[in-house]
């Protein structure tokens, strides 16, 4: 059974390669990077579908990854529901938030979230922007999100709340330009995630598996914290010194990633 599933996954990988070559999303334009990183694009497609499967993203929200060799570029799907993304839908962007070879494909309005965080945080290689319902109460109240358990230890580093009104006055709450993207990147600072008042959140990490894992467990953590608050007693959170030991694992979600990826390949 395992062998069959593995074969299926490999078949899927081959399909992605074929698609990337027959639909020259990344390789047609001379301005595009020379070598399309197929495995990375495959993981980005999987990341889109996993986050939809886990309820972190619905029809909205997005995930991106920095180009592995051109650090001033990143990959992000065209404007569409994450669950439907394929390799042919992935566009390459510069740090101005401009697509390199868009042709007739439209871009997410909020791509400046990604471009400006990649510009501000050289350590970051993957970003998720989500509107996950469990996070909205914490983005709207002065109750800080705190780490409830080891799977969300990164929360102990602090999750600031960014208010778009301070940067842009009265807006429709969307990060529509580079100026707002820059303000959000400043609000995030060196933290692993930031909540966006009246909107959602942004989550960052050094890899696709980790940003997907953090996004999923940020959601689980928020639900657990709301439940603990509802119980009404004293809550004992994971403390920073405990979390630091857990954060030493740079592949914190690798085992779960293998499982999630297989689920969306079925
Ligand atoms: Zn949004």
PDB file of C-alpha atoms and ligand atoms in Angstrom:
ATOM      1  CA  UNK A   1       0.000   0.000   0.000  1.00  0.00           C
ATOM      2  CA  UNK A   2       2.802   2.380   0.936  1.00  0.00           C
ATOM      3  CA  UNK A   3       4.554   1.593  -2.326  1.00  0.00           C
ATOM      4  CA  UNK A   4       1.437   2.371  -4.330  1.00  0.00           C
ATOM      5  CA  UNK A   5       0.960   5.675  -2.599  1.00  0.00           C
ATOM      6  CA  UNK A   6       4.595   6.581  -3.131  1.00  0.00           C
ATOM      7  CA  UNK A   7       4.227   5.770  -6.801  1.00  0.00           C
ATOM      8  CA  UNK A   8       1.177   7.998  -6.966  1.00  0.00           C
ATOM      9  CA  UNK A   9       3.059  10.850  -5.393  1.00  0.00           C
ATOM     10  CA  UNK A  10       5.895  10.458  -7.857  1.00  0.00           C
ATOM     11  CA  UNK A  11       3.352  10.394 -10.661  1.00  0.00           C
ATOM     12  CA  UNK A  12       1.925  13.658  -9.301  1.00  0.00           C
ATOM     13  CA  UNK A  13       5.396  15.153  -9.201  1.00  0.00           C
ATOM     14  CA  UNK A  14       5.932  14.178 -12.805  1.00  0.00           C
ATOM     15  CA  UNK A  15       2.649  15.805 -13.697  1.00  0.00           C
ATOM     16  CA  UNK A  16       3.784  19.049 -12.121  1.00  0.00           C
ATOM     17  CA  UNK A  17       7.046  18.939 -14.061  1.00  0.00           C
ATOM     18  CA  UNK A  18       5.197  18.388 -17.323  1.00  0.00           C
ATOM     19  CA  UNK A  19       2.764  21.150 -16.558  1.00  0.00           C
ATOM     20  CA  UNK A  20       5.525  23.599 -15.668  1.00  0.00           C
ATOM     21  CA  UNK A  21       7.242  22.869 -18.968  1.00  0.00           C
ATOM     22  CA  UNK A  22       4.198  22.901 -21.231  1.00  0.00           C
ATOM     23  CA  UNK A  23       2.768  26.014 -19.574  1.00  0.00           C
ATOM     24  CA  UNK A  24       5.878  28.171 -19.380  1.00  0.00           C
ATOM     25  CA  UNK A  25       4.922  30.153 -16.318  1.00  0.00           C
ATOM     26  CA  UNK A  26       8.447  30.526 -15.059  1.00  0.00           C
ATOM     27  CA  UNK A  27      10.696  29.988 -18.018  1.00  0.00           C
ATOM     28  CA  UNK A  28       9.288  31.844 -21.007  1.00  0.00           C
ATOM     29  CA  UNK A  29      10.380  35.385 -20.292  1.00  0.00           C
ATOM     30  CA  UNK A  30      14.042  36.306 -20.347  1.00  0.00           C
ATOM     31  CA  UNK A  31      13.374  38.256 -17.158  1.00  0.00           C
ATOM     32  CA  UNK A  32      12.180  35.153 -15.329  1.00  0.00           C
ATOM     33  CA  UNK A  33      14.689  33.186 -13.326  1.00  0.00           C
ATOM     34  CA  UNK A  34      16.532  30.621 -15.419  1.00  0.00           C
ATOM     35  CA  UNK A  35      15.860  27.391 -13.556  1.00  0.00           C
ATOM     36  CA  UNK A  36      12.306  26.839 -12.334  1.00  0.00           C
ATOM     37  CA  UNK A  37      12.688  25.181  -8.909  1.00  0.00           C
ATOM     38  CA  UNK A  38      10.195  22.435  -9.570  1.00  0.00           C
ATOM     39  CA  UNK A  39      10.264  20.781  -6.132  1.00  0.00           C
ATOM     40  CA  UNK A  40       9.751  24.150  -4.470  1.00  0.00           C
ATOM     41  CA  UNK A  41       6.792  24.989  -6.724  1.00  0.00           C
ATOM     42  CA  UNK A  42       5.344  21.555  -5.996  1.00  0.00           C
ATOM     43  CA  UNK A  43       5.611  22.279  -2.268  1.00  0.00           C
ATOM     44  CA  UNK A  44       4.023  25.700  -2.754  1.00  0.00           C
ATOM     45  CA  UNK A  45       1.060  24.101  -4.538  1.00  0.00           C
ATOM     46  CA  UNK A  46       0.808  21.518  -1.742  1.00  0.00           C
ATOM     47  CA  UNK A  47       1.003  24.311   0.859  1.00  0.00           C
ATOM     48  CA  UNK A  48      -1.973  26.062  -0.751  1.00  0.00           C
ATOM     49  CA  UNK A  49      -4.049  22.901  -0.676  1.00  0.00           C
ATOM     50  CA  UNK A  50      -2.993  21.853   2.835  1.00  0.00           C
ATOM     51  CA  UNK A  51      -3.943  25.218   4.305  1.00  0.00           C
ATOM     52  CA  UNK A  52      -7.328  24.979   2.591  1.00  0.00           C
ATOM     53  CA  UNK A  53      -7.785  21.380   3.771  1.00  0.00           C
ATOM     54  CA  UNK A  54      -7.012  22.398   7.354  1.00  0.00           C
ATOM     55  CA  UNK A  55      -9.397  25.369   7.276  1.00  0.00           C
ATOM     56  CA  UNK A  56      -6.671  27.993   7.719  1.00  0.00           C
ATOM     57  CA  UNK A  57      -7.444  29.435   4.288  1.00  0.00           C
ATOM     58  CA  UNK A  58     -10.877  29.433   2.649  1.00  0.00           C
ATOM     59  CA  UNK A  59     -11.476  30.986  -0.765  1.00  0.00           C
ATOM     60  CA  UNK A  60      -9.145  33.819   0.250  1.00  0.00           C
ATOM     61  CA  UNK A  61      -5.648  34.170   1.681  1.00  0.00           C
ATOM     62  CA  UNK A  62      -2.333  33.087   0.205  1.00  0.00           C
ATOM     63  CA  UNK A  63       1.069  31.480   0.743  1.00  0.00           C
ATOM     64  CA  UNK A  64       4.349  32.449  -0.921  1.00  0.00           C
ATOM     65  CA  UNK A  65       7.959  31.262  -0.964  1.00  0.00           C
ATOM     66  CA  UNK A  66      11.155  33.193  -1.647  1.00  0.00           C
ATOM     67  CA  UNK A  67      13.158  32.207  -4.720  1.00  0.00           C
ATOM     68  CA  UNK A  68      15.988  29.929  -3.519  1.00  0.00           C
ATOM     69  CA  UNK A  69      18.742  31.585  -5.580  1.00  0.00           C
ATOM     70  CA  UNK A  70      17.321  35.034  -6.396  1.00  0.00           C
ATOM     71  CA  UNK A  71      16.509  36.405  -2.979  1.00  0.00           C
ATOM     72  CA  UNK A  72      14.873  39.486  -4.528  1.00  0.00           C
ATOM     73  CA  UNK A  73      12.152  37.323  -6.063  1.00  0.00           C
ATOM     74  CA  UNK A  74       9.337  35.182  -4.690  1.00  0.00           C
ATOM     75  CA  UNK A  75       6.619  32.849  -5.927  1.00  0.00           C
ATOM     76  CA  UNK A  76       2.893  33.317  -5.307  1.00  0.00           C
ATOM     77  CA  UNK A  77      -0.234  32.000  -7.024  1.00  0.00           C
ATOM     78  CA  UNK A  78      -2.315  34.166  -9.351  1.00  0.00           C
ATOM     79  CA  UNK A  79      -5.509  35.569  -7.823  1.00  0.00           C
ATOM     80  CA  UNK A  80      -7.575  32.454  -7.102  1.00  0.00           C
ATOM     81  CA  UNK A  81      -8.816  30.186  -4.311  1.00  0.00           C
ATOM     82  CA  UNK A  82      -5.861  28.376  -2.686  1.00  0.00           C
ATOM     83  CA  UNK A  83      -7.489  24.944  -2.901  1.00  0.00           C
ATOM     84  CA  UNK A  84      -7.562  25.178  -6.713  1.00  0.00           C
ATOM     85  CA  UNK A  85      -3.939  26.261  -7.240  1.00  0.00           C
ATOM     86  CA  UNK A  86      -1.759  24.219  -9.619  1.00  0.00           C
ATOM     87  CA  UNK A  87       1.854  24.710 -10.735  1.00  0.00           C
ATOM     88  CA  UNK A  88       0.618  26.577 -13.818  1.00  0.00           C
ATOM     89  CA  UNK A  89      -0.937  29.210 -11.557  1.00  0.00           C
ATOM     90  CA  UNK A  90       2.298  30.174  -9.800  1.00  0.00           C
ATOM     91  CA  UNK A  91       3.786  33.541 -10.743  1.00  0.00           C
ATOM     92  CA  UNK A  92       7.216  34.942  -9.990  1.00  0.00           C
ATOM     93  CA  UNK A  93       7.325  38.407  -8.375  1.00  0.00           C
ATOM     94  CA  UNK A  94       9.958  41.022  -7.617  1.00  0.00           C
ATOM     95  CA  UNK A  95      10.154  42.907  -4.340  1.00  0.00           C
ATOM     96  CA  UNK A  96       8.120  45.763  -5.810  1.00  0.00           C
ATOM     97  CA  UNK A  97       5.241  43.276  -5.852  1.00  0.00           C
ATOM     98  CA  UNK A  98       5.260  43.213  -9.663  1.00  0.00           C
ATOM     99  CA  UNK A  99       4.834  39.922 -11.570  1.00  0.00           C
ATOM    100  CA  UNK A 100       7.700  39.049 -13.923  1.00  0.00           C
ATOM    101  CA  UNK A 101       5.584  37.396 -16.600  1.00  0.00           C
ATOM    102  CA  UNK A 102       1.899  37.789 -15.739  1.00  0.00           C
ATOM    103  CA  UNK A 103       0.411  37.718 -19.261  1.00  0.00           C
ATOM    104  CA  UNK A 104      -3.359  37.480 -18.724  1.00  0.00           C
ATOM    105  CA  UNK A 105      -3.141  36.272 -15.133  1.00  0.00           C
ATOM    106  CA  UNK A 106      -4.283  38.638 -12.389  1.00  0.00           C
ATOM    107  CA  UNK A 107      -2.433  39.145  -9.113  1.00  0.00           C
ATOM    108  CA  UNK A 108      -3.655  39.146  -5.533  1.00  0.00           C
ATOM    109  CA  UNK A 109      -4.372  42.709  -4.372  1.00  0.00           C
ATOM    110  CA  UNK A 110      -2.489  42.034  -1.149  1.00  0.00           C
ATOM    111  CA  UNK A 111       0.740  40.730  -2.701  1.00  0.00           C
ATOM    112  CA  UNK A 112       2.527  43.690  -1.033  1.00  0.00           C
ATOM    113  CA  UNK A 113       2.249  41.802   2.269  1.00  0.00           C
ATOM    114  CA  UNK A 114       4.728  39.333   0.813  1.00  0.00           C
ATOM    115  CA  UNK A 115       7.030  41.696  -1.089  1.00  0.00           C
ATOM    116  CA  UNK A 116       7.551  44.031   1.836  1.00  0.00           C
ATOM    117  CA  UNK A 117       8.089  41.296   4.439  1.00  0.00           C
ATOM    118  CA  UNK A 118      10.649  39.576   2.192  1.00  0.00           C
ATOM    119  CA  UNK A 119      12.363  42.945   1.814  1.00  0.00           C
ATOM    120  CA  UNK A 120      12.379  43.603   5.567  1.00  0.00           C
ATOM    121  CA  UNK A 121      13.211  40.084   6.753  1.00  0.00           C
ATOM    122  CA  UNK A 122      16.135  38.407   4.909  1.00  0.00           C
ATOM    123  CA  UNK A 123      15.776  35.431   7.286  1.00  0.00           C
ATOM    124  CA  UNK A 124      12.266  34.637   6.050  1.00  0.00           C
ATOM    125  CA  UNK A 125      11.687  32.221   3.171  1.00  0.00           C
ATOM    126  CA  UNK A 126       7.923  31.601   3.332  1.00  0.00           C
ATOM    127  CA  UNK A 127       4.868  33.687   4.239  1.00  0.00           C
ATOM    128  CA  UNK A 128       1.162  32.941   4.820  1.00  0.00           C
ATOM    129  CA  UNK A 129      -1.566  35.576   4.895  1.00  0.00           C
ATOM    130  CA  UNK A 130      -4.852  34.255   6.309  1.00  0.00           C
ATOM    131  CA  UNK A 131      -8.261  35.328   7.634  1.00  0.00           C
ATOM    132  CA  UNK A 132      -8.599  32.346   9.985  1.00  0.00           C
ATOM    133  CA  UNK A 133     -11.749  32.866  12.120  1.00  0.00           C
ATOM    134  CA  UNK A 134     -10.161  31.749  15.431  1.00  0.00           C
ATOM    135  CA  UNK A 135      -7.606  34.568  15.171  1.00  0.00           C
ATOM    136  CA  UNK A 136     -10.060  37.419  14.594  1.00  0.00           C
ATOM    137  CA  UNK A 137     -11.094  37.833  18.271  1.00  0.00           C
ATOM    138  CA  UNK A 138      -7.440  38.161  19.321  1.00  0.00           C
ATOM    139  CA  UNK A 139      -6.845  40.708  16.536  1.00  0.00           C
ATOM    140  CA  UNK A 140      -9.793  42.753  17.835  1.00  0.00           C
ATOM    141  CA  UNK A 141      -9.225  42.603  21.593  1.00  0.00           C
ATOM    142  CA  UNK A 142      -6.414  43.487  24.013  1.00  0.00           C
ATOM    143  CA  UNK A 143      -6.126  39.854  25.133  1.00  0.00           C
ATOM    144  CA  UNK A 144      -2.749  38.753  23.760  1.00  0.00           C
ATOM    145  CA  UNK A 145      -2.355  35.444  21.993  1.00  0.00           C
ATOM    146  CA  UNK A 146      -0.231  33.228  24.279  1.00  0.00           C
ATOM    147  CA  UNK A 147       1.382  29.831  23.717  1.00  0.00           C
ATOM    148  CA  UNK A 148      -0.919  27.078  24.979  1.00  0.00           C
ATOM    149  CA  UNK A 149       1.197  24.026  24.140  1.00  0.00           C
ATOM    150  CA  UNK A 150       4.418  22.782  22.588  1.00  0.00           C
ATOM    151  CA  UNK A 151       3.062  22.549  19.034  1.00  0.00           C
ATOM    152  CA  UNK A 152       2.661  26.314  18.979  1.00  0.00           C
ATOM    153  CA  UNK A 153       5.762  27.159  21.028  1.00  0.00           C
ATOM    154  CA  UNK A 154       6.666  29.957  18.590  1.00  0.00           C
ATOM    155  CA  UNK A 155       3.673  31.937  19.903  1.00  0.00           C
ATOM    156  CA  UNK A 156       5.679  32.508  23.108  1.00  0.00           C
ATOM    157  CA  UNK A 157       7.950  34.831  21.099  1.00  0.00           C
ATOM    158  CA  UNK A 158       4.995  37.196  20.948  1.00  0.00           C
ATOM    159  CA  UNK A 159       2.336  37.837  18.325  1.00  0.00           C
ATOM    160  CA  UNK A 160       1.790  41.600  17.940  1.00  0.00           C
ATOM    161  CA  UNK A 161      -1.456  43.126  16.703  1.00  0.00           C
ATOM    162  CA  UNK A 162      -1.021  45.473  13.750  1.00  0.00           C
ATOM    163  CA  UNK A 163      -3.682  48.117  13.186  1.00  0.00           C
ATOM    164  CA  UNK A 164      -3.880  49.358   9.594  1.00  0.00           C
ATOM    165  CA  UNK A 165      -5.564  52.562  10.793  1.00  0.00           C
ATOM    166  CA  UNK A 166      -2.316  53.753  12.373  1.00  0.00           C
ATOM    167  CA  UNK A 167      -0.529  53.508   9.024  1.00  0.00           C
ATOM    168  CA  UNK A 168      -3.271  54.273   6.532  1.00  0.00           C
ATOM    169  CA  UNK A 169      -6.104  56.016   8.370  1.00  0.00           C
ATOM    170  CA  UNK A 170      -9.530  54.907   7.195  1.00  0.00           C
ATOM    171  CA  UNK A 171      -9.089  52.087   4.669  1.00  0.00           C
ATOM    172  CA  UNK A 172     -11.027  49.044   3.453  1.00  0.00           C
ATOM    173  CA  UNK A 173      -8.582  47.077   5.680  1.00  0.00           C
ATOM    174  CA  UNK A 174      -6.735  45.553   2.719  1.00  0.00           C
ATOM    175  CA  UNK A 175      -2.964  45.885   2.275  1.00  0.00           C
ATOM    176  CA  UNK A 176      -3.285  47.306  -1.219  1.00  0.00           C
ATOM    177  CA  UNK A 177       0.099  48.962  -1.713  1.00  0.00           C
ATOM    178  CA  UNK A 178       3.761  48.873  -0.757  1.00  0.00           C
ATOM    179  CA  UNK A 179       3.364  51.606   1.863  1.00  0.00           C
ATOM    180  CA  UNK A 180       0.844  49.533   3.813  1.00  0.00           C
ATOM    181  CA  UNK A 181       2.938  46.408   3.252  1.00  0.00           C
ATOM    182  CA  UNK A 182       5.953  48.200   4.752  1.00  0.00           C
ATOM    183  CA  UNK A 183       3.917  49.282   7.758  1.00  0.00           C
ATOM    184  CA  UNK A 184       2.761  45.698   8.284  1.00  0.00           C
ATOM    185  CA  UNK A 185       6.358  44.427   8.020  1.00  0.00           C
ATOM    186  CA  UNK A 186       7.331  46.974  10.687  1.00  0.00           C
ATOM    187  CA  UNK A 187       4.446  45.810  12.871  1.00  0.00           C
ATOM    188  CA  UNK A 188       5.599  42.208  12.490  1.00  0.00           C
ATOM    189  CA  UNK A 189       9.172  43.152  13.425  1.00  0.00           C
ATOM    190  CA  UNK A 190      11.242  40.043  14.145  1.00  0.00           C
ATOM    191  CA  UNK A 191       8.244  38.002  15.345  1.00  0.00           C
ATOM    192  CA  UNK A 192       6.978  34.744  13.770  1.00  0.00           C
ATOM    193  CA  UNK A 193       3.442  36.094  13.245  1.00  0.00           C
ATOM    194  CA  UNK A 194       1.331  39.222  13.572  1.00  0.00           C
ATOM    195  CA  UNK A 195      -2.419  39.663  13.842  1.00  0.00           C
ATOM    196  CA  UNK A 196      -4.094  42.263  11.632  1.00  0.00           C
ATOM    197  CA  UNK A 197      -6.923  44.141  13.352  1.00  0.00           C
ATOM    198  CA  UNK A 198     -10.265  43.636  11.624  1.00  0.00           C
ATOM    199  CA  UNK A 199      -8.699  41.380   9.007  1.00  0.00           C
ATOM    200  CA  UNK A 200      -6.580  38.318   9.853  1.00  0.00           C
ATOM    201  CA  UNK A 201      -2.922  37.481  10.285  1.00  0.00           C
ATOM    202  CA  UNK A 202       0.447  37.011   8.680  1.00  0.00           C
ATOM    203  CA  UNK A 203       2.737  34.090   9.556  1.00  0.00           C
ATOM    204  CA  UNK A 204       6.394  33.762   8.547  1.00  0.00           C
ATOM    205  CA  UNK A 205       9.045  31.018   8.700  1.00  0.00           C
ATOM    206  CA  UNK A 206      12.229  29.737   7.116  1.00  0.00           C
ATOM    207  CA  UNK A 207      10.534  27.124   4.928  1.00  0.00           C
ATOM    208  CA  UNK A 208       7.177  26.122   3.425  1.00  0.00           C
ATOM    209  CA  UNK A 209       6.643  23.185   5.848  1.00  0.00           C
ATOM    210  CA  UNK A 210       7.319  25.425   8.823  1.00  0.00           C
ATOM    211  CA  UNK A 211       5.108  28.295   7.694  1.00  0.00           C
ATOM    212  CA  UNK A 212       2.301  25.843   6.963  1.00  0.00           C
ATOM    213  CA  UNK A 213       2.800  24.154  10.343  1.00  0.00           C
ATOM    214  CA  UNK A 214       2.909  27.458  12.174  1.00  0.00           C
ATOM    215  CA  UNK A 215      -0.269  28.653  10.434  1.00  0.00           C
ATOM    216  CA  UNK A 216      -2.134  25.471  11.306  1.00  0.00           C
ATOM    217  CA  UNK A 217      -1.004  25.448  14.930  1.00  0.00           C
ATOM    218  CA  UNK A 218      -1.573  29.185  15.359  1.00  0.00           C
ATOM    219  CA  UNK A 219      -5.208  28.397  14.581  1.00  0.00           C
ATOM    220  CA  UNK A 220      -5.298  25.414  16.959  1.00  0.00           C
ATOM    221  CA  UNK A 221      -3.597  27.477  19.665  1.00  0.00           C
ATOM    222  CA  UNK A 222      -6.105  30.339  19.316  1.00  0.00           C
ATOM    223  CA  UNK A 223      -9.034  27.929  19.653  1.00  0.00           C
ATOM    224  CA  UNK A 224      -7.446  26.245  22.676  1.00  0.00           C
ATOM    225  CA  UNK A 225      -6.760  29.603  24.329  1.00  0.00           C
ATOM    226  CA  UNK A 226     -10.345  30.782  23.758  1.00  0.00           C
ATOM    227  CA  UNK A 227     -11.550  27.536  25.343  1.00  0.00           C
ATOM    228  CA  UNK A 228      -9.205  27.950  28.307  1.00  0.00           C
ATOM    229  CA  UNK A 229     -10.394  31.531  28.821  1.00  0.00           C
ATOM    230  CA  UNK A 230     -13.999  30.307  28.669  1.00  0.00           C
ATOM    231  CA  UNK A 231     -13.275  27.820  31.473  1.00  0.00           C
ATOM    232  CA  UNK A 232     -12.782  30.840  33.698  1.00  0.00           C
ATOM    233  CA  UNK A 233      -9.887  29.650  35.862  1.00  0.00           C
ATOM    234  CA  UNK A 234      -6.232  30.598  36.005  1.00  0.00           C
ATOM    235  CA  UNK A 235      -4.380  29.719  32.809  1.00  0.00           C
ATOM    236  CA  UNK A 236      -0.752  28.582  32.844  1.00  0.00           C
ATOM    237  CA  UNK A 237       0.794  29.276  29.457  1.00  0.00           C
ATOM    238  CA  UNK A 238       3.992  27.900  27.921  1.00  0.00           C
ATOM    239  CA  UNK A 239       6.732  30.246  29.066  1.00  0.00           C
ATOM    240  CA  UNK A 240       9.443  31.760  26.898  1.00  0.00           C
ATOM    241  CA  UNK A 241      12.257  29.628  28.384  1.00  0.00           C
ATOM    242  CA  UNK A 242      10.294  26.431  27.669  1.00  0.00           C
ATOM    243  CA  UNK A 243       9.389  27.573  24.170  1.00  0.00           C
ATOM    244  CA  UNK A 244      13.003  28.425  23.386  1.00  0.00           C
ATOM    245  CA  UNK A 245      14.033  24.808  23.909  1.00  0.00           C
ATOM    246  CA  UNK A 246      11.274  23.640  21.566  1.00  0.00           C
ATOM    247  CA  UNK A 247      12.192  26.252  18.958  1.00  0.00           C
ATOM    248  CA  UNK A 248      15.663  24.727  18.619  1.00  0.00           C
ATOM    249  CA  UNK A 249      14.141  22.232  16.176  1.00  0.00           C
ATOM    250  CA  UNK A 250      14.321  23.892  12.751  1.00  0.00           C
ATOM    251  CA  UNK A 251      12.240  21.098  11.199  1.00  0.00           C
ATOM    252  CA  UNK A 252       9.544  21.335  13.818  1.00  0.00           C
ATOM    253  CA  UNK A 253       6.721  20.212  11.494  1.00  0.00           C
ATOM    254  CA  UNK A 254       8.530  17.855   9.100  1.00  0.00           C
ATOM    255  CA  UNK A 255       6.682  14.676  10.111  1.00  0.00           C
ATOM    256  CA  UNK A 256       3.300  16.365   9.896  1.00  0.00           C
ATOM    257  CA  UNK A 257       4.296  17.922   6.562  1.00  0.00           C
ATOM    258  CA  UNK A 258       4.846  14.480   5.023  1.00  0.00           C
ATOM    259  CA  UNK A 259       1.355  13.452   6.147  1.00  0.00           C
ATOM    260  CA  UNK A 260      -0.362  16.647   4.966  1.00  0.00           C
ATOM    261  CA  UNK A 261       1.358  16.508   1.608  1.00  0.00           C
ATOM    262  CA  UNK A 262       0.279  12.939   1.049  1.00  0.00           C
ATOM    263  CA  UNK A 263      -3.329  13.788   1.955  1.00  0.00           C
ATOM    264  CA  UNK A 264      -3.589  16.548  -0.651  1.00  0.00           C
ATOM    265  CA  UNK A 265      -1.942  14.346  -3.308  1.00  0.00           C
ATOM    266  CA  UNK A 266      -4.740  11.800  -3.116  1.00  0.00           C
TER     267      UNK A 266
HETATM  268 ZN1  LIG B   1      -6.409  39.606   3.487  1.00  0.00          ZN
END
